[in-house]
Every structure is written in C-alpha cells, then in structure tokens.
Amino acid sequence: MRKQILKYIEKKSKVDLGELAVLLGTDEVTVANEIAAMENEKIICGYHTLIDWDKAGVESVSALIEVRVTPQRNQGFDRIAERIYNYPEVNAVYLISGGYDLLVTLEGKTLKEISLFVSEKLSPIEAVVGTATHFIMKKYKDHGTILVKKSGSERMLVTP
Amino acid sequence: MRNPLSQKVTSIAPSGIRKFFDVVSEMPDAISLGVGEPDFDTPWRIREEGIYSLERGKTFYTSNAGLKELKIEICKYLDRKVNVQYDYNSEVIVTVGGSEGIDIALRAMLDPGDEVLIPQPSYVSYLPCTVLADGVPVPIPLQEKNEFKLTAEELEAAITPKTKILVMPFPNNPTGSIMTREDLEPVVEVVKKHDLFVISDEIYSELTYGEKHVSIASFEGMKERTILINGFSKGFAMTGWRLGYACGPKEIISQMVKIHQYAIMCAPTNSQYAAVEALRNCDEEVQEMVEAYNQRRRFLVHEFKRMGLKCFEPFGAFYIFPSIQEFGMTSEEFATRFLQEEKVAVVPGSAFGDCGEGFLRISYAYSIEDLKVALERFERFIMRLRSEK
C-alpha cells in the first residue's frame, strides 16, 4: 500500500484522498493515515511543483557545477557539502563517484548571478580545488516528466 | 456483367462497430470511451529494438513460422506465465496479430458444415471468420447473472454431433469477464467428453486484476486439443505492430503454417525483433500498465455504482459492461443519443452479439483525467434520461 501511494504522489502530489482511495481499492482514512505516518517518518520529505519557468515567462538560469575538493580529516566530504548546501540558491548537492567529488545544482536569475556564486562563494572555500560550471540550455525531461510535449493521440475514436 | 462478388462474403454483415465508427468520424470534437486498444505508447525499449533492427538491415522475410529467437522466447514466456510447455520448432507460429491466428486456425480445422461454438458477447471476428472457413457459427449467449462466464450447462446445451470447435474468448472483450481455474474445470470436462477442440483467444491474458490468467491449455489433456492464441497488442501496447502467435498440436500448427505461408509469407520482421525485447525485458513496463488499468477499473466501478447503474465488477481486459436496460432503449439508441447530445462515443453491447443488447462497452484505456470528463457527461446524460421517464 505504501509503495502504491508513494508511486502515485511522486507524480501527482496534489492528491484528492477520496479519489486515491478508490484508485487503490481502499478507504480514505487508510490513505490519510499512511500519508501522515510517512510524513512523520520523513519518507515523504516535501511536496514540490514542477514548473516550466520558461513558459511562465520568468527568466531563470540553471547550472550544474562539478566540484573537486580535498576531503577533511575526520569529516570526509560532509563538512564541505554542508558549507555548500546551506546557500538557499543551491538546489541539490550530491557526492559523486568518478572524475570529481560533488555535483551542485543551482538556480539563478542570470548567468552573472551564477558566475558570481561560483567565483565568490564556492571557489574561495579552502577545500575546493577546482570547479567546472555547465549551464543548462534546454530541459527536455525533468523529474520523469517530458517537458517538450508531443501532439495528441493518434488513436481512432472507435475500434473493436 | 456477372456479379463479381462471392455470396459467402456479401452474406456477412458489416461490423456493428464499423457502423458506429462512421457516425463518430463525422464529429471531430467528440471524445471517446470506445477504443479497443491501449492508450500507452509501446514501451520505449521495444520501439528502440524495432529501430535498431532497421539499422542493422533486418529488412528481409523471416522463416514462415517466425523468427527462431522469438519462437523460443514465446515458449519461455508461456511456460513462465501459464505453465504450458510448447516446442518452439513445431508447435508455434508467429502471426500478423492474434486476428490472423484465429482466422487460420479456423481454416485449418473446419470442413463445410462443422459447427463452431462462439460464446457471446465477444470479439467481432470469430463469427465471420467461421463463415469464411465454411463452418457454421453457433453463438452461445452468456448471461449477466453469471458475470458473462461460460458454464458447463450452457456449453452442453449447445453441442450437436456436428460441433467441432469451441472458441474461448477470455479475458473477454467486451465484458471484461475472466474464467478462473474453478470456472474452467467443468467446461474442460464437457470439452473432453464431446471430443471438441478449443481455440482459446488469450490476447488480454496480461490484463487481469487480482487473479492471474489461467489458460485452458494448462489443464491435463487440453494442450492436445487447444490452439492458444495470444499476441503483443494489448499487454505490450503494440497494436500497430500487428504481431501475435498461435501455439498448439504439431499437426494443426503445420497446416496453419501452410495457409500462412501462401497467404502472408511471414509476420513483419521488425515487429518480430521488437517483440523479442518485449518478452525478454518488459515485465516491469507491463506491470506498470496493469496497475494503471486497475486504478481506472476501480474508479469506473466506483463511479457507476455511485450513479446507481447496474454493473458487475470485471476483472480482465480494459472494459466495463454496464447495463442500460433501465432506460428502456436499445444499446444503439442509447449510444447514438449519448454521442449526439454529449459528444461521447461508446460502443453498443449489441455490436458483440445479440445478447449484448441492453449493455454498453466502456473502455478504460484512457487516463483518469479523460475518464473524469467523459463520466461527467455520462452522469449528466443518464440523469436527463431518468428525469424524462
């Protein structure tokens, strides 16, 4: 039941409890209780809205920044990560295997704003030994949702 | 000039669905609950495999009975899903959709005058295909009180010395009815007792909710007398690829291969390569679709119940078959008025046999959002009908 609820609200967090109960073949109270319990247990960590800012006419720039760092004694990467993720403009910070250490994703209003963040906030951190900033030019798919919509259904209206 | 047409062909009535389709196509802004195919695109990995087969230049005929790799996968799949074991080399033929399998099975098995029992309501092609194969179709009208399952008594009553084949259309289009192991047991006994053969159309076998699909071929002594028809259209959302298969006793399959070889040559090569991927690696994708259908099914059952419409709960395919007898009009009248007044297309139950009169086939191969819009109009329509009375 939990997995089914999660799979549903992962795509559609604007949930009508009564409807979800019908779809899953259970009752509203069960669904509400499960959701509340999962919120408490921090299985459900938040409800977000997927927005195509371009369409909304709001200028914004997203970037992925590869960060190479020197891990610190006793604290590994966690301390550095914390110094980075506490900036509100930072969307996500991941520890990555391979050619670099941290992947930071960032939203800014302009290219300049992001450049300033890298040069004035990120690079000066002592443990940071190098960065590479990639600006996102177009989002095709985000959070499992395809943003570049295809045309409507090809099906005929009535078939046997 | 002489009449260019065969009497046999002209005697066949055009499909009731076709008639309705012509009306709908005149209404460009109509929405529909009348579709008999999945709303999902074919899973990408299957499409990718089809594209890749083109890139590799797989553009030639395959052997008549089908690509060896695919036949092997079909056998593994049937072993895994319905626990029936076939020899890929002699007991399997890959066909152009399940429809071709039905056609050539009937043609391979019927002599003029042989009777074919066809439980109805059911898919529209069993009856004309029987006529084209010089057989005599004998409909068995199934009953709502049995949830449109076939009972041993109904079967027994329809059998004559000329009966040769029983068509088993489960999970059923249009009723959504399924036959469980317990339901099949007594039917199997009658089939054996009267030495009948079975053409089991299991095209919706992936789409059952709750109980897993049981093939009649999996009963002891039934593999020898069953042609199992299945395909990729419904479960794998591959209608346009036109790919199905038939499995059964060597002596029947080899004659079917003969007809297929002269009439068709082989099933589309690229579809066959894509289907290998479908059987090997798509259990998860299929499962996701089944879960989505199941949610919609629950939604429709709930909504119809709320509207006070008489309807049994279906556990297979993607159809629900509510009764509209309370409104005192034929299914066709109901569907026509519904289309004209609310611009929603549904298929009258009578298109699937006379005993489908008084019912509608509602498809749930639509998103919940689409279903909501259509059901809103449906409710408005039946409220109006009720107030007219």
XYZ file of C-alpha atoms in Angstrom:
549
model
C 0.000 0.000 0.000
C 2.753 2.480 0.957
C 4.635 1.843 -2.246
C 1.485 2.369 -4.302
C 0.698 5.626 -2.525
C 4.260 6.851 -2.999
C 4.301 5.949 -6.671
C 1.101 7.909 -7.135
C 2.080 11.057 -5.239
C 5.570 11.059 -6.673
C 3.949 12.111 -9.934
C 0.950 13.906 -8.522
C 1.341 15.429 -5.102
C -1.880 17.411 -5.423
C -3.806 14.497 -4.076
C -7.537 14.005 -3.590
C -7.634 11.467 -0.784
C -11.064 10.113 -1.673
C -10.083 9.564 -5.261
C -6.760 7.971 -4.389
C -8.569 5.582 -2.034
C -10.882 4.497 -4.877
C -7.972 4.008 -7.263
C -6.090 1.846 -4.768
C -9.177 -0.067 -3.666
C -9.089 1.076 -0.039
C -10.719 3.742 2.125
C -9.891 7.382 2.636
C -8.893 7.038 6.294
C -6.275 4.397 5.494
C -4.723 6.575 2.817
C -4.720 9.655 5.059
C -3.142 7.725 7.929
C -0.448 6.209 5.753
C 0.454 9.570 4.274
C 0.585 11.209 7.693
C 2.763 8.391 9.019
C 5.135 8.666 6.089
C 5.373 12.417 6.569
C 6.314 11.812 10.208
C 8.889 9.226 9.301
C 10.334 11.628 6.735
C 9.702 9.108 3.978
C 7.723 11.894 2.389
C 10.127 14.830 2.653
C 8.111 17.522 0.915
C 5.684 18.356 -1.871
C 7.047 20.164 -4.870
C 5.629 21.580 -8.040
C 7.262 21.008 -11.384
C 7.295 24.347 -13.153
C 8.316 25.199 -16.673
C 9.712 28.629 -15.791
C 10.368 29.366 -19.425
C 6.690 29.115 -20.206
C 5.838 31.204 -17.188
C 7.963 33.949 -18.714
C 10.265 34.099 -15.714
C 13.904 34.454 -16.642
C 15.994 31.897 -14.849
C 19.210 30.035 -15.410
C 20.131 26.601 -14.101
C 23.617 25.233 -13.829
C 25.348 22.027 -12.863
C 28.680 22.578 -11.161
C 31.259 19.865 -10.794
C 33.336 20.488 -7.692
C 36.632 18.837 -6.799
C 37.502 19.094 -3.117
C 40.075 17.869 -0.628
C 38.267 15.779 1.980
C 38.910 16.864 5.530
C 40.274 14.775 8.334
C 37.540 13.022 10.382
C 34.731 14.646 8.448
C 35.223 13.403 4.901
C 33.112 15.355 2.476
C 30.213 16.100 4.809
C 31.534 19.353 6.229
C 32.300 20.786 2.775
C 28.928 19.671 1.457
C 27.235 21.437 4.340
C 29.041 24.681 3.614
C 27.694 24.485 0.090
C 24.150 23.206 0.591
C 23.307 25.872 3.152
C 23.185 28.507 0.427
C 19.493 28.897 -0.439
C 20.190 29.280 -4.153
C 21.679 25.777 -4.193
C 19.074 23.225 -5.286
C 20.900 19.990 -4.749
C 24.273 18.680 -3.663
C 25.346 15.115 -4.428
C 28.518 13.217 -3.596
C 29.593 11.641 -6.861
C 31.921 8.809 -7.783
C 34.317 9.302 -10.692
C 36.175 12.332 -12.016
C 35.021 14.849 -9.412
C 33.530 14.813 -5.914
C 30.425 16.968 -5.532
C 27.751 17.839 -8.019
C 25.954 21.071 -7.174
C 22.822 22.220 -8.985
C 21.896 25.830 -8.829
C 19.114 28.167 -9.918
C 19.853 31.804 -10.572
C 18.148 34.733 -12.235
C 21.009 35.401 -14.616
C 24.280 33.952 -15.868
C 26.059 36.646 -13.922
C 24.426 35.680 -10.658
C 25.595 32.095 -11.045
C 29.074 33.162 -12.089
C 29.316 35.346 -9.019
C 28.244 32.466 -6.788
C 30.986 30.275 -8.211
C 33.714 32.869 -8.063
C 32.801 34.477 -4.748
C 31.211 31.732 -2.689
C 32.205 28.344 -3.990
C 35.776 28.662 -5.219
C 37.101 30.520 -2.161
C 36.180 27.637 0.145
C 39.552 26.344 1.204
C 38.970 22.691 0.467
C 37.651 23.364 -3.037
C 40.422 22.688 -5.520
C 38.531 23.116 -8.767
C 35.116 23.720 -10.353
C 33.535 23.296 -13.778
C 30.237 25.056 -14.420
C 27.745 23.757 -17.009
C 24.749 25.877 -17.890
C 21.545 24.076 -18.810
C 20.391 25.177 -22.229
C 17.125 23.270 -22.525
C 15.176 20.898 -20.323
C 13.670 18.014 -22.254
C 12.605 15.953 -19.308
C 12.600 16.763 -15.607
C 11.617 14.575 -12.657
C 10.382 11.887 -15.029
C 8.100 14.284 -16.873
C 8.705 15.086 -20.528
C 8.506 18.858 -20.916
C 8.607 19.004 -24.705
C 5.070 17.863 -25.387
C 4.210 15.766 -28.394
C 0.969 16.146 -30.322
C -2.243 14.419 -29.201
C -3.446 10.861 -29.545
C -3.154 9.004 -32.824
C -5.854 6.520 -31.929
C -9.076 6.273 -33.875
C -12.124 7.106 -31.772
C -13.807 3.713 -32.026
C -12.110 0.370 -32.606
C -13.180 -3.226 -31.920
C -21.879 -8.155 -66.336
C -21.858 -11.073 -63.935
C -21.976 -10.411 -60.230
C -18.313 -10.069 -59.270
C -18.919 -10.874 -55.630
C -18.987 -14.064 -53.635
C -22.307 -14.757 -51.939
C -20.450 -16.032 -48.922
C -18.743 -12.683 -48.466
C -21.764 -10.499 -49.195
C -23.832 -12.526 -46.720
C -21.579 -11.385 -43.885
C -22.944 -8.333 -42.066
C -20.552 -5.420 -41.641
C -19.301 -4.961 -38.077
C -21.652 -3.017 -35.812
C -18.638 -1.118 -34.587
C -17.791 -0.010 -38.096
C -21.258 1.488 -38.481
C -20.761 3.466 -35.314
C -17.284 4.491 -36.334
C -18.670 6.161 -39.452
C -21.007 8.293 -37.332
C -18.241 9.270 -34.930
C -15.817 10.241 -37.649
C -18.292 12.938 -38.712
C -17.892 14.543 -35.281
C -14.375 15.875 -34.966
C -14.869 17.271 -31.454
C -16.266 14.062 -29.954
C -14.404 12.344 -27.147
C -14.462 8.605 -26.786
C -14.737 5.672 -24.433
C -14.953 3.383 -27.419
C -11.405 2.385 -28.106
C -10.237 -1.226 -28.051
C -6.526 -0.524 -27.813
C -4.170 0.675 -25.071
C -3.603 4.407 -24.589
C 0.027 3.763 -23.683
C 2.741 4.108 -26.268
C 4.715 0.937 -26.856
C 7.434 0.887 -24.147
C 10.449 2.739 -25.463
C 12.882 -0.177 -25.176
C 10.659 -2.187 -27.523
C 10.437 0.645 -30.027
C 14.185 1.142 -29.768
C 14.726 -2.508 -30.628
C 12.499 -2.126 -33.683
C 14.517 0.897 -34.794
C 17.770 -0.961 -34.176
C 16.595 -3.897 -36.280
C 16.073 -1.480 -39.171
C 19.533 -0.008 -38.654
C 21.030 -3.474 -38.824
C 19.250 -4.030 -42.103
C 16.798 -6.625 -40.840
C 14.507 -5.936 -43.733
C 14.041 -9.417 -45.203
C 11.469 -12.170 -44.745
C 11.851 -14.415 -41.739
C 11.044 -18.108 -41.960
C 7.310 -18.677 -42.464
C 6.526 -19.746 -38.928
C 8.535 -16.848 -37.480
C 11.930 -15.863 -36.164
C 13.533 -18.671 -34.203
C 14.644 -16.353 -31.382
C 11.102 -15.066 -30.982
C 9.517 -18.522 -31.005
C 11.931 -19.605 -28.275
C 11.014 -16.537 -26.194
C 7.309 -17.208 -26.723
C 7.747 -20.739 -25.379
C 9.660 -19.494 -22.338
C 7.026 -16.851 -21.731
C 4.107 -19.298 -21.877
C 5.955 -21.707 -19.625
C 6.533 -18.896 -17.128
C 3.088 -17.271 -17.329
C 0.564 -20.070 -17.877
C 2.657 -23.168 -17.272
C 2.176 -24.751 -20.698
C 5.222 -26.159 -22.488
C 5.487 -25.920 -26.280
C 8.182 -26.987 -28.710
C 9.290 -23.812 -30.488
C 10.114 -25.660 -33.655
C 6.842 -27.439 -34.347
C 4.140 -26.069 -32.070
C 4.392 -22.284 -32.556
C 3.543 -19.936 -35.395
C 4.056 -16.174 -35.331
C 1.103 -14.408 -36.961
C 0.012 -10.960 -38.090
C -1.799 -10.126 -34.872
C -3.927 -12.536 -32.890
C -6.607 -11.986 -35.547
C -4.701 -13.901 -38.199
C -4.200 -16.748 -35.746
C -7.968 -17.025 -35.257
C -8.568 -16.970 -38.996
C -6.017 -19.605 -39.970
C -6.833 -21.867 -37.012
C -10.461 -21.981 -38.157
C -9.454 -22.509 -41.776
C -7.048 -25.295 -40.857
C -9.615 -27.179 -38.770
C -13.030 -26.759 -40.375
C -14.788 -28.765 -43.056
C -18.026 -27.448 -44.563
C -20.861 -27.797 -42.066
C -18.705 -28.161 -38.967
C -20.125 -26.160 -36.120
C -18.165 -23.632 -34.074
C -19.466 -22.607 -30.667
C -18.949 -18.912 -30.030
C -19.778 -17.586 -26.565
C -21.163 -14.057 -26.875
C -20.831 -11.148 -26.233
C -17.376 -11.464 -27.740
C -14.929 -10.023 -30.207
C -16.444 -9.396 -33.610
C -14.314 -11.590 -35.849
C -14.978 -15.177 -34.674
C -18.307 -15.375 -36.439
C -17.357 -14.031 -39.891
C -14.052 -15.940 -39.855
C -16.026 -19.145 -39.211
C -18.330 -18.380 -42.137
C -15.354 -17.633 -44.395
C -13.881 -21.002 -43.407
C -17.178 -22.716 -44.410
C -18.039 -23.512 -40.807
C -21.360 -22.866 -39.122
C -21.161 -20.375 -36.249
C -23.332 -21.253 -33.243
C -23.459 -18.419 -30.709
C -23.830 -19.276 -27.026
C -25.494 -16.299 -25.334
C -23.769 -15.738 -21.993
C -25.642 -14.276 -19.089
C -25.094 -11.291 -16.896
C -26.134 -13.236 -13.800
C -23.087 -15.482 -14.390
C -20.917 -12.404 -14.945
C -20.752 -13.469 -18.582
C -18.705 -16.580 -17.846
C -19.334 -19.749 -19.856
C -20.958 -22.511 -17.796
C -20.752 -26.237 -18.476
C -24.564 -26.378 -18.788
C -24.647 -23.670 -21.454
C -21.907 -25.451 -23.343
C -23.511 -28.867 -23.070
C -26.825 -27.498 -24.353
C -25.236 -26.068 -27.494
C -23.358 -29.169 -28.572
C -24.617 -31.198 -31.570
C -22.990 -34.112 -33.428
C -21.557 -31.506 -35.826
C -19.843 -29.407 -33.158
C -16.095 -29.365 -33.664
C -14.647 -26.235 -32.086
C -15.317 -24.117 -29.021
C -13.959 -20.567 -29.054
C -12.911 -19.407 -25.577
C -12.710 -15.592 -25.530
C -11.355 -14.872 -22.023
C -10.390 -12.411 -20.591
C -13.295 -11.090 -22.566
C -13.770 -8.180 -24.881
C -16.359 -6.549 -24.374
C -17.485 -7.689 -20.915
C -14.166 -7.742 -19.017
C -15.161 -11.153 -17.665
C -12.493 -13.743 -16.827
C -12.607 -17.526 -16.264
C -10.766 -18.763 -13.160
C -9.389 -22.266 -12.761
C -12.581 -23.245 -10.883
C -14.741 -21.778 -13.647
C -12.820 -23.649 -16.336
C -12.771 -27.092 -14.705
C -16.348 -28.142 -15.547
C -16.050 -26.669 -19.056
C -12.909 -28.726 -19.647
C -14.805 -31.889 -18.691
C -17.517 -31.200 -21.268
C -14.943 -30.384 -23.958
C -13.173 -33.703 -23.374
C -16.383 -35.687 -23.117
C -17.544 -34.496 -26.535
C -14.097 -34.596 -28.130
C -14.132 -30.883 -29.038
C -11.224 -28.657 -29.969
C -10.713 -25.242 -28.400
C -9.480 -22.002 -29.904
C -8.537 -20.030 -26.818
C -8.129 -16.330 -27.542
C -5.945 -15.109 -24.691
C -4.917 -11.765 -26.150
C -5.833 -9.998 -22.875
C -4.017 -12.543 -20.675
C -1.659 -9.922 -19.202
C -4.569 -7.747 -18.176
C -6.229 -9.419 -15.218
C -6.746 -7.804 -11.837
C -6.454 -9.899 -8.743
C -6.270 -13.420 -10.113
C -3.606 -14.414 -12.619
C -4.836 -15.562 -16.010
C -5.347 -19.326 -16.355
C -5.055 -20.890 -19.800
C -7.420 -23.710 -20.674
C -4.426 -25.353 -22.385
C -2.830 -25.846 -18.963
C -5.422 -28.479 -17.930
C -4.444 -32.089 -18.274
C -5.255 -33.448 -21.704
C -6.134 -29.999 -23.068
C -2.888 -28.961 -24.737
C -3.553 -31.664 -27.332
C -6.897 -30.139 -28.261
C -6.276 -26.407 -27.864
C -4.974 -23.712 -30.160
C -3.765 -20.981 -27.838
C -3.899 -17.546 -29.463
C -2.049 -14.624 -27.969
C -0.117 -11.582 -29.109
C 1.547 -8.310 -28.280
C -1.196 -5.783 -28.997
C -2.878 -5.464 -25.621
C -0.411 -6.472 -22.903
C 2.579 -4.776 -24.506
C 0.659 -1.901 -26.126
C 1.791 -2.903 -29.615
C -1.428 -2.827 -31.661
C 0.048 -1.205 -34.746
C 2.954 -3.636 -34.929
C 0.489 -6.374 -35.950
C 2.051 -9.288 -34.159
C 0.579 -12.328 -32.484
C 1.107 -16.058 -32.244
C -0.672 -19.376 -32.090
C 0.506 -22.496 -30.281
C -0.916 -25.981 -30.405
C -0.538 -29.536 -31.608
C 2.045 -30.049 -34.344
C -0.403 -31.436 -36.894
C -2.686 -28.382 -36.641
C 0.120 -25.785 -36.474
C 1.846 -27.240 -39.543
C -1.363 -26.844 -41.566
C -1.764 -23.304 -40.244
C 1.801 -22.586 -41.340
C 0.838 -23.785 -44.816
C -2.057 -21.315 -45.091
C 0.054 -18.538 -43.554
C 2.906 -19.236 -45.977
C 0.661 -18.945 -49.032
C -1.411 -16.013 -47.764
C 1.059 -13.904 -45.775
C 4.626 -15.299 -46.080
C 5.647 -14.186 -42.626
C 4.810 -11.666 -39.905
C 6.604 -8.271 -40.126
C 10.298 -8.803 -39.462
C 10.911 -5.629 -37.457
C 7.928 -6.310 -35.243
C 9.343 -9.747 -34.531
C 12.704 -8.359 -33.430
C 10.989 -5.780 -31.247
C 8.800 -8.495 -29.706
C 11.862 -10.464 -28.596
C 12.764 -7.485 -26.415
C 9.171 -7.267 -25.163
C 9.235 -10.839 -23.892
C 12.755 -10.692 -22.506
C 12.844 -7.409 -20.650
C 9.473 -5.753 -20.248
C 7.808 -7.398 -17.255
C 8.175 -4.171 -15.298
C 6.683 -1.966 -18.004
C 3.744 -4.343 -18.374
C 3.232 -4.368 -14.624
C 3.075 -0.564 -14.551
C 0.416 -0.543 -17.247
C -1.581 -3.231 -15.448
C -1.505 -1.155 -12.257
C -2.711 1.902 -14.131
C -5.574 -0.041 -15.753
C -6.515 -1.479 -12.397
C -6.789 2.002 -10.865
C -9.023 3.153 -13.689
C -11.101 -0.001 -13.400
C -11.693 0.649 -9.699
C -12.526 4.256 -10.482
C -15.156 3.322 -13.089
C -16.738 0.601 -10.957
C -16.961 3.087 -8.096
C -18.441 5.831 -10.260
C -21.065 3.609 -11.900
C -22.066 2.299 -8.534
C -22.425 5.842 -7.267
C -24.640 6.694 -10.263
C -26.793 3.673 -9.425
C -26.031 1.939 -12.703
C -26.257 -1.839 -12.739
C -22.857 -3.275 -13.445
C -20.893 -6.376 -12.397
C -17.248 -5.922 -11.441
C -14.997 -7.012 -14.311
C -11.559 -8.483 -13.587
C -9.980 -8.588 -17.015
C -9.126 -6.709 -20.224
C -9.857 -2.947 -20.116
C -13.616 -2.880 -20.469
C -16.581 -2.453 -18.235
C -20.023 -3.543 -19.399
C -22.813 -1.681 -17.597
C -26.480 -2.457 -18.151
C -28.677 0.291 -19.565
C -31.876 -1.738 -19.530
C -33.475 0.657 -17.027
C -33.690 3.330 -19.734
C -35.897 1.233 -21.996
C -33.977 1.785 -25.203
C -31.645 -0.316 -27.293
C -27.892 -0.048 -26.833
C -27.610 1.512 -30.234
C -30.268 4.131 -29.498
C -28.563 4.915 -26.202
C -25.110 5.182 -27.780
C -26.388 7.297 -30.656
C -28.215 9.741 -28.391
C -25.266 9.895 -25.998
C -22.987 10.743 -28.886
C -25.337 13.373 -30.309
C -26.193 15.024 -27.018
C -22.940 14.761 -25.098
C -20.427 14.043 -27.843
C -19.033 10.918 -26.211
C -18.591 7.714 -28.184
C -19.249 4.354 -26.540
C -19.817 1.046 -28.292
C -23.281 -0.553 -28.071
C -23.140 -4.019 -26.493
C -25.179 -5.384 -29.377
C -22.139 -4.972 -31.658
C -20.709 -8.040 -29.889
C -23.691 -10.340 -30.350
C -27.442 -10.168 -29.810
C -27.110 -10.983 -26.126
C -25.043 -7.802 -25.695
C -28.283 -5.862 -26.223
C -29.039 -3.706 -23.207
C -25.372 -3.124 -22.365
C -22.590 -0.729 -23.305
C -18.923 -1.398 -23.720
C -16.969 1.291 -21.916
C -13.227 1.171 -22.418
C -10.847 2.358 -19.722
C -7.845 2.617 -21.970
C -7.863 6.313 -21.094
C -6.208 8.472 -18.467
C -8.130 9.167 -15.254
C -8.396 12.806 -16.361
C -10.052 11.805 -19.647
C -12.329 9.344 -17.865
C -13.466 12.059 -15.461
C -14.535 14.369 -18.258
C -16.378 11.579 -20.061
C -18.077 10.317 -16.900
C -19.281 13.775 -16.001
C -21.079 13.872 -19.328
C -22.315 10.317 -18.847
C -23.838 11.167 -15.499
C -25.499 14.291 -16.889
C -26.932 12.199 -19.719
C -28.414 9.440 -17.586
C -29.839 11.963 -15.119
C -31.622 13.543 -18.055
C -32.897 10.153 -19.225
C -34.127 9.310 -15.756
C -35.954 12.619 -15.438
C -37.583 12.118 -18.847
C -39.203 8.940 -17.626
